[in-house]
Amino acid sequence: MRSGLVQSFFAPTTRPRIVRAEGVWFTDSDGRRYLDASSGPVACNLGHAHPRILDAMMRQARDLTFAFPTQFETEVNERLGARLAELSGPGLDRAFLVSGGSEAIETAIKFLRQHAVAIGEPERWKVIALEPSYHGNTLGALAISGDPVARQVFAPLLASQPHVPAPLTYRVPENHSAESWARHCAGLLDEVIRREGPETILAFVMEPVGGTSSGANVPHELYHRAVRDICTRHGIALVHDEVMCGAGRTGCFLASEHWPGVRPDVVVLAKGISAGYTPMGAVLAPASMVDRVAAAGGFMHTFTYFANPLSCAVGLAVLDELAAGDLVGNAGRMGALLCEGLNRLAQEFRTIGDVRGLGLLLAVELIADKETKRSLPLVLNAVGRLQEIALGQGLALYARRTAGGRWGEWFMVAPPLTVTAAEIDELLNRLRSAMFIFEAEMEALQTS
Ligand SMILES: Cc1ncc(COP(=O)(O)O)c(C=O)c1O
């Protein structure tokens, strides 16, 4: 491993060296092509090298690349904030722009904390979140992320925060259906709030549609409604982490739109709002809360690159493109097609236990036994091996194990929102080839 590479920080493995990307295709230094089945880490929502995004970037770069928001205002910042608020709907009126999902989660928590202090409720500081879940890798975001293995390593550095079980739909405990487990999980949230003391709770944070930590788990509608009621009843802010599922990926701009009436108090966005062209994250909050914090002396929170003009221009161009190409609609249509194809593969391959998700945020869970839903032996690192095999078939998959696979293992299938029906066929064909090799190898390993 050559020491200049960031990969030198990780366990050694070989990866293709990418030199170019266009649309859904990556090209490596040997000229081999890989279909991007996951938009990188579910970020590159417009595919690669989109000419209109590159034009917007170049135009902005010539005009202005940096102006610090405590010193200057910029038009691109104002326009992007207004556009995000308009797309997010009433009550999510103001946007604080940062450089990614973890920063945005930190920003949301600090903003809510400052608001609580400003309104005379300084005893509120606890943030409840789901397990499994992922909200980022900075220390505050990690403290709320529902990954007990990662938390254990960093525990001395983290504030201890309460967690409640996620309403998983595939691996439900014995004698539960997805619906009864969702009801039970909502009850547990209420119980934890009462036990901790509602007056000490700042927020409940959840992904309305799960990302890699739960493999695109779509909580039962009942859970969404119950959680909204519980948070309202106890006066706790409901924060939706839409870093992965937002910006149109599920077929609506915000994933929460799938459950009419379920409106979060604060929303966190990242990834898709700049589609991987520049680092970008956003916190959307009600004007009344923002005004309160501003009136109490102002938000004690800046980053060097917050509301960066170049990133704002990219964000605006991405949102223009989503509208011009009806890409949110395309996510719904292509997602349905892709989901159908993945379900056909699930019939064909005995190691595919579940296909789930919404729109173009889909995941495939690998198992050893369909009847018992038993996972493949963790030592086989099945999903890691499938990723390697898929690369050999010219297909780039994305997976990350939560807590070393405690809740099972899956890979994301989340191509760019620009994907066509022909590209979905190609993706499915390549995945099918990879699955044949993978199953043969797993069988050989388990019988040897
Ligand atoms: C739901 C969710 N929240 C937060 C984050 C952290 O975002 P970032 O990697 O941009 O810091 C991620 C990243 O994958 C995510 O999926």
XYZ file of C-alpha atoms and ligand atoms in Angstrom:
464
model
C 0.000 0.000 0.000
C 1.488 3.362 -1.020
C 1.440 5.738 1.921
C -0.053 8.738 0.113
C -3.422 7.004 -0.223
C -6.162 7.590 2.333
C -6.804 3.826 2.063
C -3.568 3.285 4.031
C -5.712 4.017 7.135
C -7.938 0.988 6.466
C -7.453 -2.777 6.454
C -5.523 -3.697 3.309
C -7.542 -4.676 0.252
C -7.175 -3.866 -3.430
C -9.464 -1.437 -5.181
C -9.605 -0.299 -8.795
C -7.906 3.058 -9.431
C -10.582 5.294 -10.925
C -9.550 7.932 -13.429
C -12.866 9.093 -14.927
C -16.612 8.849 -14.466
C -19.556 9.803 -16.626
C -23.260 9.124 -16.091
C -23.558 5.812 -14.237
C -20.111 4.597 -15.332
C -16.706 4.693 -13.639
C -13.557 3.969 -15.695
C -10.348 2.708 -14.104
C -6.712 3.179 -15.096
C -6.823 -0.042 -17.178
C -9.886 1.170 -19.080
C -12.290 -1.187 -17.294
C -15.793 0.170 -16.681
C -17.969 -0.245 -13.570
C -21.669 0.520 -13.352
C -22.294 2.691 -10.280
C -25.150 0.770 -8.612
C -25.116 2.890 -5.457
C -24.302 6.489 -6.494
C -21.087 6.082 -4.486
C -22.228 6.123 -0.843
C -25.756 7.044 -2.076
C -24.668 10.596 -2.883
C -24.130 11.044 -6.641
C -27.823 11.465 -7.441
C -27.259 12.992 -10.902
C -24.593 10.559 -12.010
C -21.088 11.731 -12.840
C -19.797 14.639 -14.950
C -23.236 16.150 -15.502
C -22.523 18.971 -17.985
C -24.941 21.519 -16.496
C -23.589 21.027 -12.969
C -20.027 21.404 -14.240
C -21.031 24.600 -16.108
C -22.652 26.061 -12.977
C -19.540 25.188 -10.996
C -17.226 26.868 -13.507
C -19.412 29.975 -13.736
C -19.485 30.354 -9.952
C -15.759 29.648 -9.666
C -15.047 32.556 -12.004
C -17.304 34.931 -10.013
C -16.752 34.036 -6.378
C -15.483 30.934 -4.600
C -15.324 32.206 -1.033
C -17.046 34.784 1.146
C -17.339 34.099 4.851
C -20.966 34.402 6.077
C -20.078 36.342 9.242
C -18.452 38.968 7.004
C -20.548 38.961 3.814
C -23.877 37.888 2.333
C -24.113 36.109 -1.024
C -26.972 35.753 -3.453
C -26.330 32.034 -4.048
C -26.644 31.347 -0.309
C -29.948 33.231 -0.156
C -31.339 31.491 -3.241
C -30.317 27.979 -2.148
C -31.704 28.437 1.376
C -34.999 29.735 -0.026
C -35.232 26.892 -2.554
C -34.557 24.187 0.036
C -37.197 25.717 2.315
C -39.705 25.872 -0.539
C -39.097 22.227 -1.476
C -39.280 21.103 2.164
C -42.629 22.800 2.784
C -44.248 24.820 5.573
C -42.508 24.886 8.938
C -39.071 24.142 7.495
C -38.443 27.756 6.609
C -34.747 28.421 7.191
C -31.629 26.556 6.075
C -28.225 26.444 7.775
C -25.747 25.205 5.178
C -22.681 23.147 6.065
C -20.329 20.650 4.406
C -21.863 17.213 4.889
C -24.179 14.943 6.834
C -22.210 14.622 10.076
C -21.714 18.388 10.275
C -25.422 18.887 9.625
C -26.389 16.461 12.412
C -24.028 18.250 14.828
C -25.541 21.548 13.709
C -29.111 20.342 14.314
C -28.291 19.102 17.821
C -26.442 22.297 18.780
C -29.198 24.437 17.307
C -31.880 22.597 19.310
C -29.763 22.838 22.454
C -29.294 26.582 22.021
C -33.008 26.971 21.360
C -33.837 25.064 24.557
C -31.517 27.357 26.543
C -32.988 30.417 24.818
C -36.543 29.484 25.844
C -35.553 28.771 29.434
C -35.358 24.956 29.271
C -31.637 24.353 29.928
C -32.290 20.924 31.455
C -32.991 19.545 27.958
C -29.918 17.875 26.464
C -30.615 14.184 25.774
C -31.063 13.004 22.209
C -32.830 9.675 21.715
C -32.077 7.686 18.556
C -32.682 4.255 17.061
C -30.529 1.152 17.170
C -29.400 0.282 14.559
C -28.975 3.687 12.950
C -26.231 5.886 11.519
C -26.047 9.645 11.851
C -22.393 10.302 11.111
C -18.874 9.878 12.367
C -18.097 13.089 14.266
C -18.278 12.677 18.036
C -21.762 14.135 18.571
C -23.211 12.233 15.609
C -21.488 9.041 16.722
C -22.936 9.402 20.230
C -26.439 9.148 18.779
C -25.659 6.617 16.030
C -27.066 3.208 16.882
C -23.926 1.132 16.408
C -22.886 -0.337 19.757
C -19.561 -1.638 18.430
C -18.392 1.770 17.150
C -19.738 3.462 20.286
C -17.777 1.104 22.519
C -14.452 2.050 20.919
C -15.088 5.777 21.265
C -17.187 5.650 24.464
C -14.809 7.695 26.664
C -15.128 10.586 24.207
C -18.910 10.477 23.822
C -21.880 11.781 25.769
C -24.001 8.771 26.642
C -27.353 9.048 24.868
C -30.456 6.809 25.113
C -31.281 4.425 22.280
C -34.477 2.558 21.429
C -34.921 -0.420 19.061
C -35.480 0.429 15.401
C -38.758 -0.785 13.884
C -37.043 -3.242 11.524
C -39.483 -4.942 9.200
C -37.601 -8.104 8.162
C -35.927 -9.265 11.362
C -38.783 -8.892 13.808
C -38.627 -10.761 17.128
C -40.532 -14.022 17.433
C -44.325 -13.703 17.730
C -44.275 -10.249 16.150
C -45.374 -9.035 12.727
C -43.752 -5.900 11.239
C -46.847 -4.004 12.379
C -46.974 -5.303 15.947
C -43.195 -4.761 16.288
C -43.613 -1.173 15.039
C -46.307 -0.612 17.662
C -44.097 -2.162 20.323
C -41.082 -0.012 19.295
C -43.192 3.169 19.474
C -44.311 2.093 22.961
C -40.661 1.637 23.966
C -39.856 5.178 22.816
C -42.646 6.518 25.016
C -41.382 4.401 27.898
C -37.785 5.630 27.564
C -38.928 9.263 27.397
C -40.929 8.813 30.621
C -38.064 6.985 32.323
C -35.462 9.606 31.386
C -37.845 12.479 32.166
C -39.505 14.228 29.200
C -38.222 17.605 30.438
C -34.615 16.388 29.908
C -35.101 15.304 26.289
C -34.043 17.630 23.500
C -34.928 15.527 20.480
C -35.716 12.183 18.938
C -33.672 11.626 15.767
C -34.552 9.020 13.144
C -34.052 8.254 9.473
C -37.585 8.158 7.970
C -36.242 5.552 5.552
C -33.130 3.800 6.786
C -29.774 4.066 5.061
C -26.896 1.622 5.217
C -27.287 0.981 8.959
C -30.612 -0.814 8.545
C -30.450 -1.552 4.810
C -33.188 0.821 3.585
C -35.603 -0.242 6.303
C -38.989 1.416 5.748
C -40.677 1.799 9.137
C -44.355 0.872 9.233
C -46.693 3.844 8.718
C -48.043 3.250 12.209
C -44.572 3.913 13.653
C -44.223 7.234 11.858
C -47.601 8.424 13.113
C -47.089 7.164 16.667
C -43.660 8.798 16.931
C -45.012 12.132 15.705
C -47.748 11.964 18.381
C -45.330 10.935 21.147
C -42.886 13.777 20.372
C -45.712 16.343 20.215
C -47.231 15.067 23.450
C -43.931 15.325 25.339
C -42.805 18.594 23.705
C -39.762 16.944 22.116
C -38.370 17.947 18.703
C -38.721 15.255 16.035
C -35.634 15.384 13.810
C -35.644 13.510 10.516
C -32.190 12.583 9.279
C -32.747 12.647 5.516
C -29.057 12.715 4.673
C -29.420 9.570 2.575
C -33.141 9.288 1.862
C -33.839 12.981 1.142
C -33.447 15.168 -1.958
C -35.781 13.069 -4.073
C -34.216 9.635 -3.768
C -37.328 7.852 -2.484
C -39.660 9.435 -5.082
C -40.571 12.486 -2.959
C -38.274 15.432 -2.159
C -38.474 14.533 1.541
C -39.029 10.873 2.374
C -41.469 11.942 5.106
C -43.901 13.076 2.372
C -44.777 9.392 1.946
C -46.667 9.672 5.257
C -48.981 12.672 4.941
C -49.338 14.537 8.221
C -46.034 13.223 9.569
C -44.016 16.453 9.590
C -40.708 16.619 11.426
C -39.753 19.737 13.417
C -36.246 19.787 11.967
C -34.801 18.080 8.876
C -31.190 17.270 8.093
C -30.133 16.902 4.447
C -26.783 16.304 2.702
C -25.481 13.961 -0.032
C -28.194 14.340 -2.743
C -28.551 18.121 -2.365
C -25.163 18.580 -4.010
C -25.166 15.138 -5.653
C -21.530 14.442 -4.811
C -20.199 17.428 -6.799
C -19.203 19.358 -3.681
C -19.430 18.853 0.097
C -22.833 20.091 1.289
C -25.257 19.562 4.159
C -28.272 21.500 5.417
C -30.415 21.833 8.520
C -33.970 23.031 7.893
C -35.758 24.542 10.885
C -38.862 26.643 11.612
C -38.438 30.432 11.364
C -39.854 30.849 14.882
C -37.066 28.721 16.388
C -34.341 30.394 14.314
C -35.594 33.867 15.281
C -35.589 32.875 18.925
C -31.970 31.720 18.804
C -30.964 34.828 16.824
C -32.732 37.107 19.334
C -30.947 35.404 22.242
C -27.528 36.407 20.872
C -27.256 34.226 17.782
C -26.230 30.671 16.933
C -22.804 29.895 18.375
C -21.814 27.803 15.416
C -19.794 28.370 12.241
C -17.470 26.355 10.022
C -14.935 27.776 7.571
C -16.873 26.342 4.633
C -20.442 26.977 5.812
C -22.701 28.375 3.078
C -19.695 28.302 0.748
C -20.638 30.095 -2.512
C -19.211 27.419 -4.804
C -21.125 24.700 -2.952
C -24.305 26.812 -2.934
C -24.094 27.281 -6.715
C -23.729 23.525 -7.161
C -26.673 22.903 -4.830
C -28.858 25.299 -6.826
C -27.867 23.676 -10.124
C -28.628 20.217 -8.667
C -32.099 21.310 -7.522
C -32.724 22.902 -10.962
C -31.768 19.645 -12.605
C -34.026 17.585 -10.319
C -36.956 19.732 -11.443
C -36.026 20.043 -15.139
C -35.551 16.298 -15.589
C -38.463 15.239 -13.335
C -35.839 13.179 -11.542
C -37.866 12.767 -8.350
C -40.605 11.203 -10.501
C -37.963 9.109 -12.263
C -36.754 7.836 -8.879
C -40.279 6.535 -8.204
C -40.697 4.946 -11.653
C -37.200 3.472 -11.990
C -37.276 2.417 -8.336
C -40.392 0.324 -8.986
C -38.731 -1.306 -12.004
C -35.525 -2.001 -10.109
C -37.398 -3.381 -7.101
C -39.304 -5.774 -9.378
C -36.035 -6.980 -10.904
C -34.416 -7.460 -7.493
C -37.432 -9.429 -6.312
C -37.023 -11.707 -9.350
C -33.413 -12.275 -8.286
C -34.639 -13.005 -4.751
C -36.734 -15.859 -6.199
C -33.779 -17.204 -8.122
C -31.092 -17.000 -5.411
C -31.416 -18.729 -2.073
C -29.036 -16.282 -0.327
C -31.288 -13.263 -0.966
C -33.551 -12.991 2.054
C -35.152 -9.591 1.587
C -35.467 -6.745 -0.894
C -36.699 -3.505 0.639
C -36.714 0.258 0.377
C -38.533 3.077 -1.379
C -37.918 4.610 -4.805
C -34.243 4.350 -5.673
C -33.160 3.711 -2.068
C -33.187 -0.090 -2.069
C -31.227 -2.779 -0.248
C -30.798 -6.529 -0.600
C -30.253 -8.611 2.546
C -28.063 -11.718 2.286
C -28.906 -14.749 4.396
C -27.970 -18.418 4.776
C -31.496 -19.732 5.155
C -34.764 -18.199 3.956
C -36.876 -20.116 6.441
C -35.028 -19.060 9.608
C -33.511 -15.821 8.166
C -30.224 -16.993 9.646
C -27.280 -14.857 8.472
C -24.321 -16.324 6.600
C -21.446 -17.013 9.010
C -19.979 -13.579 9.809
C -16.410 -14.841 9.320
C -17.180 -15.302 5.627
C -17.716 -11.521 5.300
C -20.301 -12.423 2.684
C -21.280 -8.913 1.672
C -17.634 -7.825 1.391
C -16.934 -10.823 -0.803
C -19.975 -10.116 -2.973
C -18.723 -6.547 -3.489
C -15.365 -7.906 -4.716
C -17.042 -10.404 -7.044
C -19.374 -7.691 -8.374
C -16.383 -5.434 -9.168
C -15.035 -8.318 -11.237
C -18.352 -8.222 -13.145
C -18.077 -4.449 -13.678
C -20.566 -3.511 -10.986
C -19.852 -1.180 -8.035
C -21.935 -2.098 -4.977
C -21.973 -0.326 -1.605
C -22.308 -1.950 1.810
C -21.254 -1.180 5.364
C -21.833 -3.594 8.233
C -23.501 -2.164 11.354
C -21.980 -3.516 14.573
C -20.072 -6.192 12.668
C -23.269 -7.640 11.190
C -25.288 -8.012 14.410
C -28.515 -7.180 12.562
C -27.609 -9.050 9.390
C -25.846 -7.903 6.235
C -27.022 -6.235 3.063
C -25.894 -4.106 0.162
C -27.504 -0.939 -1.126
C -28.929 -0.710 -4.639
C -29.306 2.998 -5.246
C -28.203 4.141 -8.703
C -28.344 7.834 -9.674
C -31.821 9.352 -10.100
C -30.952 9.843 -13.786
C -30.828 6.068 -14.347
C -32.649 4.681 -17.409
C -34.580 1.422 -17.847
C -31.758 0.085 -20.058
C -29.172 0.849 -17.348
C -31.343 -0.921 -14.772
C -31.401 -4.009 -17.025
C -27.615 -3.843 -17.258
C -27.315 -3.459 -13.468
C -29.554 -6.476 -12.866
C -27.692 -8.606 -15.423
C -24.342 -7.830 -13.824
C -25.723 -8.454 -10.335
C -27.143 -11.780 -11.477
C -23.738 -12.854 -12.824
C -22.106 -11.813 -9.551
C -24.716 -13.706 -7.508
C -24.047 -16.964 -9.401
C -20.338 -16.774 -8.589
C -21.039 -15.663 -5.010
C -23.463 -18.501 -4.227
C -21.148 -21.130 -5.663
C -18.294 -19.762 -3.564
C -20.377 -19.545 -0.358
C -21.591 -23.101 -0.875
C -18.029 -24.362 -1.374
C -16.811 -22.496 1.729
C -19.609 -23.783 3.923
C -19.217 -27.394 2.879
C -15.400 -27.391 3.023
C -28.484 8.827 7.513
C -27.117 9.428 7.529
N -26.845 10.419 8.371
C -25.642 11.002 8.429
C -24.622 10.589 7.609
C -23.258 11.242 7.675
O -23.024 11.969 6.509
P -21.541 12.364 6.051
O -20.855 11.104 5.666
O -21.777 13.301 4.890
O -20.896 13.057 7.195
C -24.851 9.555 6.699
C -23.771 9.062 5.818
O -23.858 8.057 5.194
C -26.125 8.954 6.654
O -26.400 7.948 5.817
